[in-house]
């Protein structure tokens, strides 16, 4: 597929329409295996098409690993799972140089790729590894390449990390620093399934084998959609709205709401604004539109900003959540 | 389709026209609020404040200008395009299609999605049946609305102008009428209380109010007068409230004393004597009132009196002391006049000096001469009328020993004195007057000769003048029968002053 810039109007219309259909089909195919979590699936797709990474937070047993594996299967992406433990070393993720002897008896140093060299990585319980190991993964996330022994190895694209962390077992963990949290495009909450969803899950997993999932898209199609997303136009009032939203999370701003000034220590970074705009574009594309609306921005507010707002001691003591702050900010900032 | 023109075509939509119509009627409503809301304010203001005609006209013009501004906004102003597009997107749930298309066209940057977005926007605008919004000429309905609005504006402006002017002049006339009436009432009250300063002020108020009633438009030229009147009024009111109408109140007291004294004298003394006394006290009171009025109205130098309008406490005390002293003088004068009347009664009845046995001893020496007494102390007769007001107890031993003889001093030759007057002079020798100095019936008249040593408070001339005044008043009093007046005159001439005795 040609670059979106080179496409004609008709071709762009066709591409937009096809992207919408593909994404709809992806969601439908994932829905065959995953009960519920439609919103979560959409948000994962947004991360993928935005070239971002997601941090999933939820108690164990909610199907996070299965979800990621399903996504990789439907999108025909190579998926790896890394269980983070305190003794996990960076080389265990990135890979290492090993001495290899060939058939002729000659030896050479050969780079043995680690699990990071995959397209979709499930970093399970990322907060249980040491900060050193976490940093190794996060560098790969940001740069999409790995440098070992002075040699840089590009990662296979599209590259997406889905990290999970357990919010209830914090003992013996190494919480991610704020700077590294900011590198995640979205922070997604895996909610507990409802009664109906629970019934459906039980029926599907305890009976006959689940239906075989079809491959809907492949890596080149995903990368093309990533380009298409970047080309979607955003009106200046929408951009201004995003900027005002970000500034409204900063306590030192006069225009920020009272809850921000009271409970927030640090507001969202510029990465937050980028996430909002990119996510808005993907949401617009999912809706079959070729431009971003305020509604698209509002859909991305919580996953894009909840981990980029840092509460102060007063907020922590009062039991304030970042979601509550985002809600107040969204109500405070007007679209015009 | 031309990309530059396409967003403008998007504006030409029915929804835009509706939006502009809403703005049009809102501006008209705003004009009505401004105009009809300001008019009652002007009317209410004019009820309490006498607005000059110029101020009313300016306010009316402001209201008219606000109306025209709103009218112009309603007819010719164009809403901001971005806001209009955003409102349209929100109103028709177009997901910011119009604004995105507008931005893509305005930015000039190439975007592959621009044609797609413009096409979507065009379809959205087509769905809402786009029509022309910004015509080259104003449609007839709007022109008609503008004409009606102009007529209404002119009518409102005229009403505001007249409504502002009429209440203003009406207010001035009412103010003048009230001032005149107030001045009249105040003058009557001040006259009843003999408050001269208040009365003059009231008269001035009345005159000023009458002028305002007759010519309300002349208020501007009277501003200085009003400015001067107000502090005077305030000061006068404070003074009256504090009961500090010192001069006037003192005048009342003196007047009362004066009236009582006048009645008394009219009953018991001659008309002429009473008249003279009354006149003298009236003059005294009038002078006191004038002084007080000057003090209350301002400094004699003509400087403006301070707002407090109070007299300096020291000066006030001084004035009040003076008034009390004058009242005491008046009382003492009455006492003295009563004593004089008693003496005259004795003369009339012949009980004083007709008989030597009344205590008058025959004189042993000649008539007193100035050489013998360069200073003659005041005695019972006349000396107290205008002289020292000290009570006998306050007098020094020398002063309480008058060295001149009194008329009809009752000490009998045997020393019997029935009076217990502490001012009773020291007994002196009686001296019979020479018969050659008298005319008419032969009566033995005795006077006391001067004591050997005395310290006088009055000069002989002063004593002589007082003596002459008392003599004339006594001779012409009703208590003395006409047939005896000549005799009394001869008596007085016999004991007359040095000058008279010198001439005779």
Short mmCIF file of N, CA and C in Angstrom, two decimals, chain A residues 64-197:
data_model
loop_
_atom_site.label_atom_id
_atom_site.label_comp_id
_atom_site.label_asym_id
_atom_site.label_seq_id
_atom_site.Cartn_x
_atom_site.Cartn_y
_atom_site.Cartn_z
N UNK A 64 -6.08 -11.59 31.19
CA UNK A 64 -5.20 -10.62 30.53
C UNK A 64 -4.29 -11.32 29.52
N UNK A 65 -3.70 -12.39 29.98
CA UNK A 65 -2.79 -13.09 29.10
C UNK A 65 -3.53 -13.67 27.90
N UNK A 66 -4.68 -14.19 28.15
CA UNK A 66 -5.47 -14.76 27.07
C UNK A 66 -5.90 -13.69 26.09
N UNK A 67 -6.21 -12.55 26.61
CA UNK A 67 -6.61 -11.44 25.73
C UNK A 67 -5.47 -11.05 24.80
N UNK A 68 -4.29 -10.97 25.36
CA UNK A 68 -3.16 -10.52 24.55
C UNK A 68 -2.80 -11.57 23.51
N UNK A 69 -2.88 -12.80 23.94
CA UNK A 69 -2.59 -13.85 22.99
C UNK A 69 -3.62 -13.87 21.86
N UNK A 70 -4.84 -13.61 22.21
CA UNK A 70 -5.90 -13.58 21.21
C UNK A 70 -5.68 -12.45 20.23
N UNK A 71 -5.30 -11.30 20.75
CA UNK A 71 -5.05 -10.14 19.89
C UNK A 71 -3.94 -10.47 18.91
N UNK A 72 -2.86 -11.06 19.44
CA UNK A 72 -1.76 -11.42 18.55
C UNK A 72 -2.18 -12.43 17.50
N UNK A 73 -3.03 -13.33 17.89
CA UNK A 73 -3.47 -14.35 16.95
C UNK A 73 -4.33 -13.76 15.84
N UNK A 74 -5.24 -12.87 16.23
CA UNK A 74 -6.14 -12.28 15.23
C UNK A 74 -5.37 -11.35 14.30
N UNK A 75 -4.40 -10.67 14.85
CA UNK A 75 -3.64 -9.71 14.05
C UNK A 75 -2.41 -10.35 13.41
N UNK A 76 -2.25 -11.60 13.63
CA UNK A 76 -1.13 -12.33 13.07
C UNK A 76 0.19 -11.70 13.49
N UNK A 77 0.33 -11.49 14.77
CA UNK A 77 1.54 -10.89 15.32
C UNK A 77 2.20 -11.91 16.25
N UNK A 78 3.53 -11.85 16.21
CA UNK A 78 4.30 -12.76 17.04
C UNK A 78 4.22 -12.28 18.49
N UNK A 79 3.76 -13.17 19.34
CA UNK A 79 3.51 -12.79 20.73
C UNK A 79 4.41 -13.59 21.65
N UNK A 80 4.97 -12.90 22.64
CA UNK A 80 5.78 -13.52 23.67
C UNK A 80 5.28 -13.06 25.04
N UNK A 81 5.45 -13.93 25.99
CA UNK A 81 5.08 -13.58 27.36
C UNK A 81 6.33 -13.66 28.22
N UNK A 82 6.55 -12.63 29.02
CA UNK A 82 7.69 -12.58 29.93
C UNK A 82 7.13 -12.45 31.34
N UNK A 83 7.43 -13.38 32.15
CA UNK A 83 7.01 -13.28 33.55
C UNK A 83 8.12 -12.59 34.32
N UNK A 84 7.80 -11.43 34.80
CA UNK A 84 8.80 -10.63 35.50
C UNK A 84 8.91 -11.12 36.94
N UNK A 85 10.16 -11.37 37.31
CA UNK A 85 10.46 -11.79 38.69
C UNK A 85 11.61 -10.94 39.20
N UNK A 86 11.83 -10.97 40.50
CA UNK A 86 12.92 -10.14 41.04
C UNK A 86 14.29 -10.54 40.51
N UNK A 87 14.48 -11.77 40.13
CA UNK A 87 15.82 -12.17 39.68
C UNK A 87 15.94 -12.11 38.16
N UNK A 88 14.96 -11.55 37.50
CA UNK A 88 15.02 -11.40 36.05
C UNK A 88 16.04 -10.33 35.70
N UNK A 89 16.93 -10.66 34.77
CA UNK A 89 17.98 -9.73 34.38
C UNK A 89 17.64 -9.11 33.03
N UNK A 90 18.22 -7.99 32.68
CA UNK A 90 17.96 -7.37 31.38
C UNK A 90 18.31 -8.28 30.21
N UNK A 91 19.37 -9.06 30.40
CA UNK A 91 19.73 -9.95 29.30
C UNK A 91 18.68 -11.01 29.09
N UNK A 92 17.94 -11.34 30.12
CA UNK A 92 16.88 -12.32 29.96
C UNK A 92 15.77 -11.77 29.08
N UNK A 93 15.69 -10.48 28.93
CA UNK A 93 14.65 -9.86 28.11
C UNK A 93 15.20 -9.49 26.75
N UNK A 94 16.35 -8.84 26.79
CA UNK A 94 16.88 -8.29 25.54
C UNK A 94 17.64 -9.34 24.74
N UNK A 95 18.31 -10.22 25.41
CA UNK A 95 19.17 -11.19 24.72
C UNK A 95 20.61 -10.97 25.12
N UNK A 96 21.49 -11.84 24.66
CA UNK A 96 22.89 -11.73 25.05
C UNK A 96 23.78 -12.32 23.97
N UNK A 97 25.04 -11.96 24.01
CA UNK A 97 26.01 -12.51 23.08
C UNK A 97 26.53 -13.86 23.63
N UNK A 98 26.47 -14.81 22.82
CA UNK A 98 26.95 -16.13 23.23
C UNK A 98 28.02 -16.61 22.25
N UNK A 99 28.88 -17.49 22.73
CA UNK A 99 29.95 -18.05 21.89
C UNK A 99 29.39 -19.30 21.21
N UNK A 100 29.39 -19.22 19.87
CA UNK A 100 28.77 -20.30 19.11
C UNK A 100 29.86 -21.00 18.27
N UNK A 101 29.83 -22.33 18.26
CA UNK A 101 30.78 -23.12 17.46
C UNK A 101 30.01 -23.72 16.29
N UNK A 102 30.50 -23.44 15.10
CA UNK A 102 29.76 -23.93 13.94
C UNK A 102 30.21 -25.37 13.61
N UNK A 103 29.74 -25.87 12.51
CA UNK A 103 30.05 -27.23 12.13
C UNK A 103 31.52 -27.42 11.77
N UNK A 104 32.14 -26.37 11.37
CA UNK A 104 33.54 -26.46 11.01
C UNK A 104 34.45 -26.28 12.22
N UNK A 105 33.87 -26.11 13.34
CA UNK A 105 34.68 -25.99 14.55
C UNK A 105 35.11 -24.59 14.86
N UNK A 106 34.80 -23.67 14.01
CA UNK A 106 35.15 -22.28 14.32
C UNK A 106 34.11 -21.68 15.28
N UNK A 107 34.59 -20.83 16.08
CA UNK A 107 33.72 -20.22 17.08
C UNK A 107 33.54 -18.73 16.78
N UNK A 108 32.41 -18.30 17.08
CA UNK A 108 32.12 -16.85 16.92
C UNK A 108 31.10 -16.42 17.96
N UNK A 109 31.12 -15.12 18.21
CA UNK A 109 30.15 -14.57 19.16
C UNK A 109 28.88 -14.23 18.39
N UNK A 110 27.84 -14.74 18.86
CA UNK A 110 26.56 -14.54 18.16
C UNK A 110 25.54 -13.99 19.17
N UNK A 111 24.77 -13.08 18.66
CA UNK A 111 23.76 -12.46 19.53
C UNK A 111 22.55 -13.37 19.61
N UNK A 112 22.18 -13.70 20.80
CA UNK A 112 21.00 -14.53 21.02
C UNK A 112 19.86 -13.61 21.42
N UNK A 113 18.89 -13.45 20.56
CA UNK A 113 17.80 -12.51 20.81
C UNK A 113 16.97 -12.95 21.99
N UNK A 114 16.55 -11.97 22.74
CA UNK A 114 15.69 -12.25 23.86
C UNK A 114 14.23 -12.18 23.47
N UNK A 115 13.36 -12.38 24.43
CA UNK A 115 11.92 -12.36 24.10
C UNK A 115 11.40 -11.01 23.66
N UNK A 116 12.22 -9.97 23.87
CA UNK A 116 11.74 -8.66 23.45
C UNK A 116 11.62 -8.57 21.94
N UNK A 117 12.33 -9.46 21.27
CA UNK A 117 12.26 -9.44 19.83
C UNK A 117 11.01 -10.16 19.37
N UNK A 118 9.90 -9.58 19.71
CA UNK A 118 8.60 -10.07 19.29
C UNK A 118 7.75 -8.86 18.97
N UNK A 119 6.62 -9.13 18.37
CA UNK A 119 5.77 -7.98 18.01
C UNK A 119 4.82 -7.59 19.13
N UNK A 120 4.36 -8.55 19.84
CA UNK A 120 3.52 -8.25 21.01
C UNK A 120 4.12 -8.98 22.20
N UNK A 121 4.44 -8.21 23.21
CA UNK A 121 5.06 -8.78 24.41
C UNK A 121 4.13 -8.57 25.58
N UNK A 122 3.93 -9.63 26.28
CA UNK A 122 3.18 -9.53 27.52
C UNK A 122 4.18 -9.54 28.66
N UNK A 123 4.39 -8.37 29.25
CA UNK A 123 5.28 -8.26 30.41
C UNK A 123 4.43 -8.45 31.65
N UNK A 124 4.35 -9.69 32.07
CA UNK A 124 3.44 -10.01 33.17
C UNK A 124 4.05 -9.60 34.50
N UNK A 125 3.28 -8.90 35.24
CA UNK A 125 3.69 -8.40 36.56
C UNK A 125 5.04 -7.69 36.47
N UNK A 126 5.02 -6.65 35.69
CA UNK A 126 6.26 -5.91 35.41
C UNK A 126 6.84 -5.27 36.68
N UNK A 127 6.01 -5.05 37.64
CA UNK A 127 6.50 -4.38 38.85
C UNK A 127 7.21 -5.35 39.80
N UNK A 128 7.33 -6.60 39.42
CA UNK A 128 8.06 -7.52 40.28
C UNK A 128 9.54 -7.61 39.90
N UNK A 129 9.89 -7.06 38.76
CA UNK A 129 11.31 -7.06 38.37
C UNK A 129 12.00 -5.84 38.96
N UNK A 130 13.33 -5.94 38.95
CA UNK A 130 14.09 -4.82 39.50
C UNK A 130 14.01 -3.63 38.55
N UNK A 131 14.25 -2.46 39.02
CA UNK A 131 14.22 -1.28 38.15
C UNK A 131 15.18 -1.39 36.98
N UNK A 132 16.29 -2.07 37.19
CA UNK A 132 17.25 -2.22 36.10
C UNK A 132 16.63 -2.99 34.94
N UNK A 133 15.93 -4.05 35.26
CA UNK A 133 15.29 -4.86 34.22
C UNK A 133 14.13 -4.11 33.60
N UNK A 134 13.42 -3.42 34.44
CA UNK A 134 12.29 -2.61 33.91
C UNK A 134 12.82 -1.58 32.92
N UNK A 135 13.91 -0.96 33.26
CA UNK A 135 14.46 0.08 32.38
C UNK A 135 14.86 -0.50 31.04
N UNK A 136 15.40 -1.72 31.05
CA UNK A 136 15.80 -2.35 29.79
C UNK A 136 14.61 -2.51 28.87
N UNK A 137 13.50 -2.93 29.42
CA UNK A 137 12.30 -3.10 28.59
C UNK A 137 11.75 -1.76 28.14
N UNK A 138 11.76 -0.82 29.05
CA UNK A 138 11.16 0.47 28.72
C UNK A 138 11.96 1.20 27.66
N UNK A 139 13.28 0.99 27.67
CA UNK A 139 14.09 1.62 26.62
C UNK A 139 13.72 1.04 25.26
N UNK A 140 13.53 -0.29 25.26
CA UNK A 140 13.13 -0.93 24.01
C UNK A 140 11.76 -0.44 23.56
N UNK A 141 10.90 -0.20 24.50
CA UNK A 141 9.56 0.32 24.18
C UNK A 141 9.65 1.68 23.52
N UNK A 142 10.51 2.52 24.08
CA UNK A 142 10.57 3.88 23.58
C UNK A 142 11.30 3.97 22.25
N UNK A 143 12.44 3.29 22.18
CA UNK A 143 13.29 3.43 21.01
C UNK A 143 12.92 2.43 19.91
N UNK A 144 12.25 1.35 20.29
CA UNK A 144 11.91 0.27 19.36
C UNK A 144 13.17 -0.32 18.73
N UNK A 145 14.18 -0.34 19.54
CA UNK A 145 15.43 -0.99 19.13
C UNK A 145 16.21 -1.32 20.40
N UNK A 146 17.18 -2.26 20.23
CA UNK A 146 17.96 -2.71 21.38
C UNK A 146 19.43 -2.60 21.01
N UNK A 147 20.21 -2.06 21.92
CA UNK A 147 21.65 -1.91 21.70
C UNK A 147 22.38 -2.81 22.71
N UNK A 148 23.11 -3.77 22.18
CA UNK A 148 23.85 -4.70 23.04
C UNK A 148 25.26 -4.83 22.48
N UNK A 149 26.21 -4.60 23.34
CA UNK A 149 27.61 -4.71 22.92
C UNK A 149 27.95 -3.74 21.82
N UNK A 150 27.33 -2.59 21.86
CA UNK A 150 27.62 -1.57 20.86
C UNK A 150 26.91 -1.79 19.55
N UNK A 151 26.13 -2.81 19.47
CA UNK A 151 25.42 -3.09 18.22
C UNK A 151 23.93 -2.87 18.47
N UNK A 152 23.32 -2.16 17.57
CA UNK A 152 21.91 -1.85 17.71
C UNK A 152 21.10 -2.81 16.86
N UNK A 153 20.09 -3.35 17.49
CA UNK A 153 19.22 -4.30 16.80
C UNK A 153 17.81 -3.73 16.79
N UNK A 154 17.28 -3.48 15.61
CA UNK A 154 15.90 -2.97 15.57
C UNK A 154 14.91 -4.08 15.91
N UNK A 155 13.84 -3.63 16.52
CA UNK A 155 12.80 -4.57 16.91
C UNK A 155 11.85 -4.76 15.73
N UNK A 156 11.19 -5.85 15.79
CA UNK A 156 10.26 -6.17 14.72
C UNK A 156 8.99 -5.33 14.88
N UNK A 157 8.57 -4.73 13.81
CA UNK A 157 7.40 -3.86 13.84
C UNK A 157 6.19 -4.59 13.27
N UNK A 158 5.05 -4.29 13.70
CA UNK A 158 4.74 -3.38 14.81
C UNK A 158 5.11 -3.98 16.14
N UNK A 159 5.56 -3.12 17.02
CA UNK A 159 6.01 -3.56 18.33
C UNK A 159 5.12 -2.95 19.40
N UNK A 160 4.62 -3.82 20.24
CA UNK A 160 3.76 -3.31 21.31
C UNK A 160 4.00 -4.15 22.57
N UNK A 161 4.12 -3.45 23.68
CA UNK A 161 4.29 -4.09 24.98
C UNK A 161 3.00 -3.91 25.77
N UNK A 162 2.52 -5.01 26.25
CA UNK A 162 1.37 -4.96 27.15
C UNK A 162 1.85 -5.46 28.51
N UNK A 163 2.05 -4.54 29.39
CA UNK A 163 2.53 -4.90 30.72
C UNK A 163 1.36 -4.98 31.68
N UNK A 164 1.50 -5.87 32.60
CA UNK A 164 0.44 -5.99 33.61
C UNK A 164 1.05 -5.78 34.99
N UNK A 165 0.23 -5.36 35.88
CA UNK A 165 0.65 -5.28 37.28
C UNK A 165 -0.56 -5.51 38.16
N UNK A 166 -0.28 -6.15 39.27
CA UNK A 166 -1.33 -6.51 40.20
C UNK A 166 -1.49 -5.38 41.22
N UNK A 167 -2.62 -4.80 41.29
CA UNK A 167 -2.78 -3.65 42.20
C UNK A 167 -2.90 -4.04 43.66
N UNK A 168 -3.09 -5.31 43.98
CA UNK A 168 -3.34 -5.67 45.38
C UNK A 168 -2.14 -6.32 46.04
N UNK A 169 -1.24 -6.87 45.29
CA UNK A 169 -0.06 -7.49 45.90
C UNK A 169 1.14 -6.59 45.62
N UNK A 170 1.37 -5.68 46.52
CA UNK A 170 2.44 -4.71 46.31
C UNK A 170 3.69 -5.06 47.10
N UNK A 171 3.61 -6.08 47.96
CA UNK A 171 4.78 -6.42 48.76
C UNK A 171 5.82 -7.10 47.86
N UNK A 172 7.04 -6.69 48.02
CA UNK A 172 8.11 -7.27 47.22
C UNK A 172 8.10 -6.83 45.79
N UNK A 173 7.47 -5.74 45.51
CA UNK A 173 7.41 -5.23 44.14
C UNK A 173 8.24 -3.96 44.02
N UNK A 174 8.49 -3.61 42.80
CA UNK A 174 9.21 -2.37 42.50
C UNK A 174 8.29 -1.51 41.64
N UNK A 175 7.54 -0.68 42.27
CA UNK A 175 6.58 0.13 41.49
C UNK A 175 7.30 0.92 40.42
N UNK A 176 6.65 1.05 39.31
CA UNK A 176 7.26 1.79 38.20
C UNK A 176 7.37 3.27 38.56
N UNK A 177 8.52 3.84 38.29
CA UNK A 177 8.65 5.29 38.52
C UNK A 177 7.72 6.06 37.57
N UNK A 178 7.45 7.28 37.99
CA UNK A 178 6.53 8.09 37.19
C UNK A 178 7.05 8.31 35.78
N UNK A 179 8.36 8.46 35.65
CA UNK A 179 8.93 8.70 34.32
C UNK A 179 8.70 7.51 33.41
N UNK A 180 8.74 6.32 33.97
CA UNK A 180 8.53 5.15 33.13
C UNK A 180 7.05 4.86 32.91
N UNK A 181 6.27 5.24 33.89
CA UNK A 181 4.82 5.12 33.68
C UNK A 181 4.36 5.98 32.52
N UNK A 182 5.03 7.14 32.39
CA UNK A 182 4.63 8.08 31.35
C UNK A 182 4.87 7.50 29.95
N UNK A 183 5.73 6.52 29.86
CA UNK A 183 6.03 5.94 28.55
C UNK A 183 4.91 5.05 28.04
N UNK A 184 4.05 4.65 28.90
CA UNK A 184 2.92 3.84 28.45
C UNK A 184 1.86 4.77 27.86
N UNK A 185 1.43 4.38 26.67
CA UNK A 185 0.44 5.19 25.97
C UNK A 185 -0.87 5.22 26.76
N UNK A 186 -1.31 4.07 27.16
CA UNK A 186 -2.54 3.94 27.93
C UNK A 186 -2.26 3.15 29.20
N UNK A 187 -3.02 3.47 30.19
CA UNK A 187 -3.09 2.59 31.35
C UNK A 187 -4.54 2.08 31.41
N UNK A 188 -4.67 0.78 31.25
CA UNK A 188 -6.01 0.19 31.13
C UNK A 188 -6.35 -0.58 32.40
N UNK A 189 -7.55 -0.45 32.79
CA UNK A 189 -8.02 -1.20 33.96
C UNK A 189 -8.85 -2.38 33.46
N UNK A 190 -8.46 -3.53 33.90
CA UNK A 190 -9.19 -4.75 33.53
C UNK A 190 -10.23 -4.97 34.63
N UNK A 191 -11.42 -4.72 34.24
CA UNK A 191 -12.48 -4.80 35.25
C UNK A 191 -12.93 -6.25 35.42
N UNK A 192 -13.60 -6.45 36.52
CA UNK A 192 -14.14 -7.77 36.80
C UNK A 192 -15.37 -7.98 35.91
N UNK A 193 -15.53 -9.20 35.38
CA UNK A 193 -16.68 -9.41 34.48
C UNK A 193 -18.00 -9.38 35.24
N UNK A 194 -19.02 -9.05 34.51
CA UNK A 194 -20.35 -9.05 35.12
C UNK A 194 -20.87 -10.48 35.25
N UNK A 195 -22.04 -10.65 35.84
CA UNK A 195 -22.60 -12.00 36.03
C UNK A 195 -22.84 -12.70 34.69
N UNK A 196 -23.39 -11.96 33.77
CA UNK A 196 -23.67 -12.56 32.47
C UNK A 196 -22.37 -12.94 31.77
N UNK A 197 -21.39 -12.03 31.86
CA UNK A 197 -20.10 -12.31 31.24
C UNK A 197 -19.43 -13.50 31.93
#
